[in-house]
């Protein structure tokens, strides 16, 4: 919003205007607060693993756990009690191969987790991440031919993965591989299998970011050769993000995501102002772990900083925030 000079003149100035009047007491400050976080804004990521009685903390992400299926019920009850409406699932398969077969297996880890969560509480919105990097032995987000990710074969597999997630009971799928045409391929596959009612949350503007480091520990998904810059976006580009978002909306995306969040608030704002679709932002692993690490050293106040970051992401224009802070933040907001 640009304020014209004439309006600025009419708004007045010191000493008539004193901005501190509305900052005097907590009640006054609350009355004029423009952005208010709510647990309803959050989507909580969960990492599911094979085995029994597994509740293993991820070293680089304190407070985040690998959970086996039997550990999901209490977790889901806690999340629901806190008023968090949705989770997004990431699976660690029993074994990896060049295609990532477990990714579209009816008894794959994510498919089992979806069924278990829907059994515990059918109201929870279960979103699944559709990608290959956790499942492939080379750690890339698609099928490899001649050391390159083969786009068009990969998106066909994404379609199969999405359908198998929907068959397990997923409420929404979230393609994160940054392949061209992935949203269209998934939309086509879902519609063809009778899932035209299942929405797609597209990781539309996903950058080749170094802030994903801790997640790659958590998901055991670092690329075994090269990097992801051949498919994820260059952090230097913002106009390109708008183009990615347009394409995903045209292909059928219901929600578009910007990822990471904190270093990309300008992109969130532009997407929000340009398109009338819900915008999600992913407050990624590195953004979480930085705060955790500094807090452990006593260098930052974890609660205050985390809430400030989440508020900033919402203020920038995010309707939904994927965040590892979801449970803590929901507690702090009570
Ligand atoms: C890819 C995927 C990644 C994240 C979510 N989905 C990692 C990557 O692209 O390397 C990162 C999330 C985070 O850092 O918290 N399936």
Coordinates of C-alpha atoms and ligand atoms in Angstrom, one line a residue:
X1 CA 0.0 0.0 0.0
X2 CA 1.5 3.2 -1.1
X3 CA 0.4 6.2 0.9
X4 CA 0.1 9.3 -1.3
X5 CA 1.5 12.5 0.0
X6 CA -1.9 14.2 0.3
X7 CA -3.2 11.3 2.4
X8 CA 0.0 11.4 4.5
X9 CA -0.6 15.1 5.1
X10 CA -4.2 14.4 6.2
X11 CA -3.1 11.7 8.6
X12 CA -1.2 14.3 10.5
X13 CA 2.1 14.3 12.3
X14 CA 3.8 14.9 15.7
X15 CA 2.8 16.3 18.1
X16 CA -0.9 15.6 17.1
X17 CA 0.1 12.1 16.1
X18 CA 1.8 9.9 18.7
X19 CA 2.2 6.3 17.7
X20 CA 2.9 5.2 21.2
X21 CA -0.7 5.9 22.4
X22 CA -1.8 2.6 21.1
X23 CA 1.2 0.7 22.4
X24 CA 0.7 1.7 26.0
X25 CA -0.9 -1.4 27.5
X26 CA -1.1 -5.1 26.5
X27 CA -4.9 -4.7 25.9
X28 CA -4.4 -1.8 23.6
X29 CA -1.7 -3.5 21.7
X30 CA -3.8 -6.6 21.3
X31 CA -6.8 -4.5 20.0
X32 CA -4.7 -3.2 17.1
X33 CA -2.8 -6.4 16.3
X34 CA -3.0 -7.1 12.6
X35 CA -1.8 -10.7 12.5
X36 CA -2.8 -13.3 14.9
X37 CA -1.5 -16.9 14.8
X38 CA -3.8 -19.8 15.5
X39 CA -3.2 -23.5 15.8
X40 CA -5.6 -23.8 12.9
X41 CA -2.9 -22.3 10.7
X42 CA -0.5 -25.2 11.3
X43 CA 0.4 -28.3 9.4
X44 CA 2.6 -30.7 11.5
X45 CA 5.2 -32.8 9.7
X46 CA 5.6 -36.4 10.9
X47 CA 8.3 -38.9 10.0
X48 CA 7.1 -42.5 10.0
X49 CA 9.3 -45.6 10.1
X50 CA 9.0 -49.4 10.1
X51 CA 9.4 -51.3 13.3
X52 CA 7.9 -51.4 16.7
X53 CA 8.1 -49.1 19.6
X54 CA 10.3 -46.7 17.7
X55 CA 10.4 -43.1 19.0
X56 CA 13.9 -41.9 18.0
X57 CA 14.8 -38.3 18.1
X58 CA 16.4 -36.8 15.0
X59 CA 19.8 -35.6 16.1
X60 CA 19.8 -32.4 14.1
X61 CA 16.1 -31.6 14.9
X62 CA 15.6 -31.8 18.7
X63 CA 11.9 -32.5 19.5
X64 CA 11.3 -34.2 16.1
X65 CA 11.0 -38.0 16.2
X66 CA 11.0 -41.0 13.9
X67 CA 7.8 -42.8 14.8
X68 CA 6.7 -46.3 14.2
X69 CA 3.0 -47.0 13.4
X70 CA 2.2 -48.1 17.0
X71 CA 3.4 -44.7 18.2
X72 CA 1.1 -42.7 16.1
X73 CA -2.1 -42.9 18.2
X74 CA -0.9 -40.8 21.1
X75 CA 0.8 -38.4 18.8
X76 CA -2.4 -37.8 16.8
X77 CA -4.4 -37.5 20.0
X78 CA -2.0 -34.8 21.2
X79 CA -2.1 -32.9 17.9
X80 CA -5.9 -33.0 17.8
X81 CA -6.2 -31.8 21.4
X82 CA -4.0 -28.9 20.5
X83 CA -6.3 -27.8 17.7
X84 CA -3.9 -28.5 14.9
X85 CA -6.0 -29.6 11.9
X86 CA -3.5 -31.3 9.7
X87 CA -0.3 -33.4 9.4
X88 CA 2.0 -34.1 6.5
X89 CA 3.6 -37.5 6.3
X90 CA 7.2 -38.4 5.3
X91 CA 8.1 -42.1 5.2
X92 CA 11.4 -43.9 5.6
X93 CA 11.1 -47.1 3.6
X94 CA 12.4 -50.5 4.6
X95 CA 14.8 -50.5 1.7
X96 CA 15.7 -48.2 -1.2
X97 CA 16.0 -49.0 -4.9
X98 CA 16.4 -47.0 -8.1
X99 CA 12.6 -46.6 -8.6
X100 CA 11.5 -46.5 -5.0
X101 CA 8.9 -49.3 -5.1
X102 CA 7.7 -48.9 -1.5
X103 CA 6.5 -45.4 -2.5
X104 CA 3.4 -46.9 -4.2
X105 CA 3.0 -50.1 -2.3
X106 CA -0.3 -50.6 -0.5
X107 CA 1.7 -51.8 2.6
X108 CA 4.3 -49.0 2.3
X109 CA 5.1 -47.1 5.5
X110 CA 3.2 -44.0 4.5
X111 CA 0.1 -46.0 3.4
X112 CA 0.1 -47.8 6.7
X113 CA 0.5 -44.5 8.6
X114 CA -2.4 -42.9 6.7
X115 CA -4.7 -45.8 7.6
X116 CA -3.7 -45.7 11.3
X117 CA -4.2 -42.0 11.6
X118 CA -7.6 -42.1 10.0
X119 CA -8.5 -45.0 12.3
X120 CA -7.4 -42.9 15.4
X121 CA -9.1 -39.7 14.3
X122 CA -10.8 -39.5 10.9
X123 CA -11.2 -35.7 11.3
X124 CA -7.4 -35.1 11.1
X125 CA -6.5 -33.9 7.6
X126 CA -3.8 -36.3 6.4
X127 CA -1.6 -34.8 3.7
X128 CA 1.1 -36.9 2.1
X129 CA 4.3 -35.7 0.5
X130 CA 4.7 -37.1 -3.0
X131 CA 8.3 -37.4 -3.9
X132 CA 11.0 -40.0 -4.5
X133 CA 14.1 -38.9 -2.7
X134 CA 13.3 -40.8 0.5
X135 CA 12.7 -44.0 -1.5
X136 CA 15.4 -44.0 -4.1
X137 CA 18.9 -45.4 -3.5
X138 CA 20.4 -42.5 -5.4
X139 CA 18.5 -40.0 -3.3
X140 CA 17.2 -37.9 -6.2
X141 CA 13.5 -36.9 -6.6
X142 CA 12.9 -39.0 -9.7
X143 CA 14.1 -41.8 -12.0
X144 CA 17.6 -41.4 -13.2
X145 CA 18.7 -41.8 -16.8
X146 CA 22.3 -41.0 -17.7
X147 CA 22.9 -39.1 -14.4
X148 CA 19.8 -36.9 -15.0
X149 CA 16.4 -37.1 -13.5
X150 CA 14.0 -38.1 -16.3
X151 CA 11.1 -35.8 -16.0
X152 CA 8.2 -37.5 -17.9
X153 CA 8.7 -41.0 -16.5
X154 CA 9.0 -39.6 -13.0
X155 CA 5.7 -37.7 -13.1
X156 CA 3.9 -40.9 -14.2
X157 CA 5.3 -42.6 -11.0
X158 CA 4.2 -39.6 -9.0
X159 CA 0.7 -40.3 -10.3
X160 CA 0.8 -43.9 -9.0
X161 CA 2.2 -42.7 -5.6
X162 CA -0.6 -40.2 -5.3
X163 CA -3.3 -42.7 -6.1
X164 CA -1.9 -45.2 -3.6
X165 CA -1.9 -42.5 -0.9
X166 CA -5.5 -41.7 -1.8
X167 CA -6.5 -45.3 -1.7
X168 CA -5.0 -45.6 1.8
X169 CA -7.3 -42.6 2.8
X170 CA -5.1 -39.5 2.4
X171 CA -7.1 -36.3 2.3
X172 CA -4.7 -34.3 0.2
X173 CA -1.4 -34.9 -1.7
X174 CA 1.6 -32.6 -1.8
X175 CA 4.0 -33.1 -4.7
X176 CA 7.4 -31.8 -3.8
X177 CA 9.7 -33.2 -6.5
X178 CA 9.7 -30.0 -8.7
X179 CA 9.3 -32.0 -11.9
X180 CA 7.6 -30.1 -14.8
X181 CA 4.0 -31.2 -15.2
X182 CA 3.8 -33.1 -11.9
X183 CA 0.6 -31.5 -10.8
X184 CA -1.2 -32.2 -14.1
X185 CA 0.0 -35.9 -14.0
X186 CA -1.2 -36.3 -10.4
X187 CA -4.5 -34.6 -11.2
X188 CA -5.0 -36.9 -14.2
X189 CA -4.1 -40.0 -12.2
X190 CA -6.3 -39.1 -9.2
X191 CA -9.3 -38.3 -11.4
X192 CA -8.8 -41.5 -13.4
X193 CA -8.9 -43.6 -10.2
X194 CA -12.0 -42.0 -8.8
X195 CA -10.3 -39.4 -6.6
X196 CA -11.4 -36.2 -8.3
X197 CA -12.4 -34.9 -4.8
X198 CA -8.8 -35.1 -3.4
X199 CA -7.0 -31.7 -3.4
X200 CA -3.4 -31.1 -4.4
X201 CA -1.2 -28.8 -2.4
X202 CA 1.7 -28.1 -4.8
X203 CA 5.2 -27.3 -3.6
X204 CA 5.1 -24.7 -6.4
X205 CA 8.0 -22.4 -5.6
X206 CA 10.5 -24.8 -4.0
X207 CA 14.0 -23.5 -3.9
X208 CA 17.3 -25.4 -4.0
X209 CA 17.9 -24.4 -0.4
X210 CA 20.6 -25.2 2.0
X211 CA 18.0 -24.9 4.8
X212 CA 16.9 -28.5 4.1
X213 CA 20.0 -30.0 5.6
X214 CA 18.5 -31.3 8.9
X215 CA 15.5 -32.8 7.0
X216 CA 17.8 -34.8 4.8
X217 CA 19.2 -36.3 8.0
X218 CA 15.7 -36.9 9.2
X219 CA 14.4 -38.4 6.0
X220 CA 17.8 -40.0 5.1
X221 CA 17.4 -38.5 1.7
X222 CA 20.5 -36.6 0.6
X223 CA 21.4 -37.0 -3.1
X224 CA 24.2 -39.6 -3.5
X225 CA 25.7 -37.6 -6.4
X226 CA 25.2 -34.0 -7.6
X227 CA 22.5 -31.8 -6.1
X228 CA 19.0 -30.7 -6.7
X229 CA 19.7 -27.5 -8.6
X230 CA 18.6 -29.2 -11.9
X231 CA 15.0 -29.2 -10.7
X232 CA 14.6 -27.0 -7.6
X233 CA 14.6 -23.2 -8.0
X234 CA 17.6 -20.8 -7.8
X235 CA 17.3 -18.8 -4.6
X236 CA 18.1 -15.7 -6.6
X237 CA 14.8 -15.7 -8.5
X238 CA 11.4 -14.3 -7.5
X239 CA 9.7 -13.7 -10.9
X240 CA 10.3 -17.3 -11.8
X241 CA 8.4 -18.3 -8.6
X242 CA 5.3 -16.5 -10.0
X243 CA 5.6 -18.5 -13.2
X244 CA 5.9 -21.7 -11.3
X245 CA 2.8 -20.8 -9.4
X246 CA 0.8 -19.9 -12.5
X247 CA 1.7 -23.2 -14.1
X248 CA 0.7 -25.2 -11.0
X249 CA -2.6 -23.4 -10.7
X250 CA -3.3 -24.1 -14.4
X251 CA -2.4 -27.8 -13.9
X252 CA -4.9 -28.0 -11.1
X253 CA -3.2 -27.1 -7.8
X254 CA -5.7 -26.2 -5.1
X255 CA -3.1 -24.8 -2.7
X256 CA 0.3 -23.4 -3.6
X257 CA 3.3 -23.5 -1.4
X258 CA 6.4 -21.4 -1.1
X259 CA 9.4 -23.2 0.5
X260 CA 11.5 -22.4 2.5
X261 CA 9.6 -19.6 4.3
X262 CA 11.8 -17.3 6.3
X263 CA 14.3 -16.3 3.7
X264 CA 11.5 -16.1 1.1
X265 CA 9.0 -13.8 2.7
X266 CA 9.0 -11.5 -0.4
X267 CA 8.0 -14.5 -2.5
X268 CA 5.2 -15.4 -0.2
X269 CA 3.9 -11.8 -0.3
X270 CA 4.0 -11.7 -4.1
X271 CA 2.3 -15.0 -4.5
X272 CA -0.4 -13.9 -2.0
X273 CA -1.0 -10.6 -3.8
X274 CA -1.0 -12.1 -7.3
X275 CA -3.2 -15.2 -7.0
X276 CA -6.6 -15.8 -5.3
X277 CA -5.6 -19.3 -4.0
X278 CA -4.7 -20.4 -0.5
X279 CA -0.9 -20.0 0.1
X280 CA 1.1 -22.4 2.2
X281 CA 4.6 -21.7 3.4
X282 CA 7.1 -24.4 4.7
X283 CA 9.0 -23.3 7.7
X284 CA 11.7 -25.8 6.9
X285 CA 14.1 -28.0 9.0
X286 CA 17.0 -25.6 8.9
X287 CA 14.9 -22.7 10.1
X288 CA 13.7 -24.8 13.0
X289 CA 17.1 -26.2 13.9
X290 CA 18.8 -22.8 13.9
X291 CA 16.4 -21.6 16.6
X292 CA 16.7 -24.8 18.6
X293 CA 20.5 -24.7 18.5
X294 CA 20.7 -21.1 19.5
X295 CA 18.2 -21.6 22.3
X296 CA 20.2 -24.5 23.7
X297 CA 23.2 -22.2 23.9
X298 CA 21.1 -19.7 25.7
X299 CA 21.6 -17.2 22.8
X300 CA 17.9 -16.9 21.9
X301 CA 14.6 -17.1 23.6
X302 CA 13.1 -20.1 21.7
X303 CA 9.5 -19.4 22.4
X304 CA 9.6 -15.7 21.6
X305 CA 11.7 -16.2 18.5
X306 CA 9.6 -19.1 17.1
X307 CA 6.4 -17.2 17.6
X308 CA 7.9 -14.1 16.0
X309 CA 9.1 -16.1 12.9
X310 CA 5.7 -17.8 12.5
X311 CA 3.9 -14.5 12.9
X312 CA 6.1 -13.0 10.2
X313 CA 5.4 -15.8 7.8
X314 CA 1.7 -15.3 8.3
X315 CA 2.0 -11.5 8.0
X316 CA 3.8 -12.0 4.7
X317 CA 0.7 -13.7 3.4
X318 CA 0.8 -17.4 4.3
X319 CA -2.6 -18.9 5.1
X320 CA -1.1 -22.2 6.2
X321 CA 2.3 -22.9 7.8
X322 CA 4.0 -26.2 7.7
X323 CA 6.2 -26.2 10.8
X324 CA 8.0 -28.4 13.2
X325 CA 7.1 -25.8 15.9
X326 CA 3.4 -26.6 15.4
X327 CA 2.8 -28.4 18.7
X328 CA 4.9 -26.1 20.8
X329 CA 3.5 -23.0 19.2
X330 CA -0.1 -24.3 19.7
X331 CA 0.8 -24.7 23.4
X332 CA 2.3 -21.3 23.7
X333 CA -0.7 -19.7 22.1
X334 CA -3.1 -21.1 24.6
Ligands
LIG1 C1 11.5 -33.6 -0.7 C2 11.3 -32.7 0.5 C3 12.3 -32.0 1.1 C4 11.7 -31.3 2.2 C5 10.3 -31.6 2.1 N1 10.1 -32.5 1.0 C6 13.8 -32.0 1.0 C7 14.5 -31.8 -0.2 O1 13.9 -31.3 -1.2 O2 15.7 -32.0 -0.2 C8 12.4 -30.4 3.1 C9 11.7 -30.1 4.3 C10 12.5 -29.5 5.4 O3 13.7 -29.1 5.2 O4 12.0 -29.3 6.5 N2 10.7 -34.7 -0.6

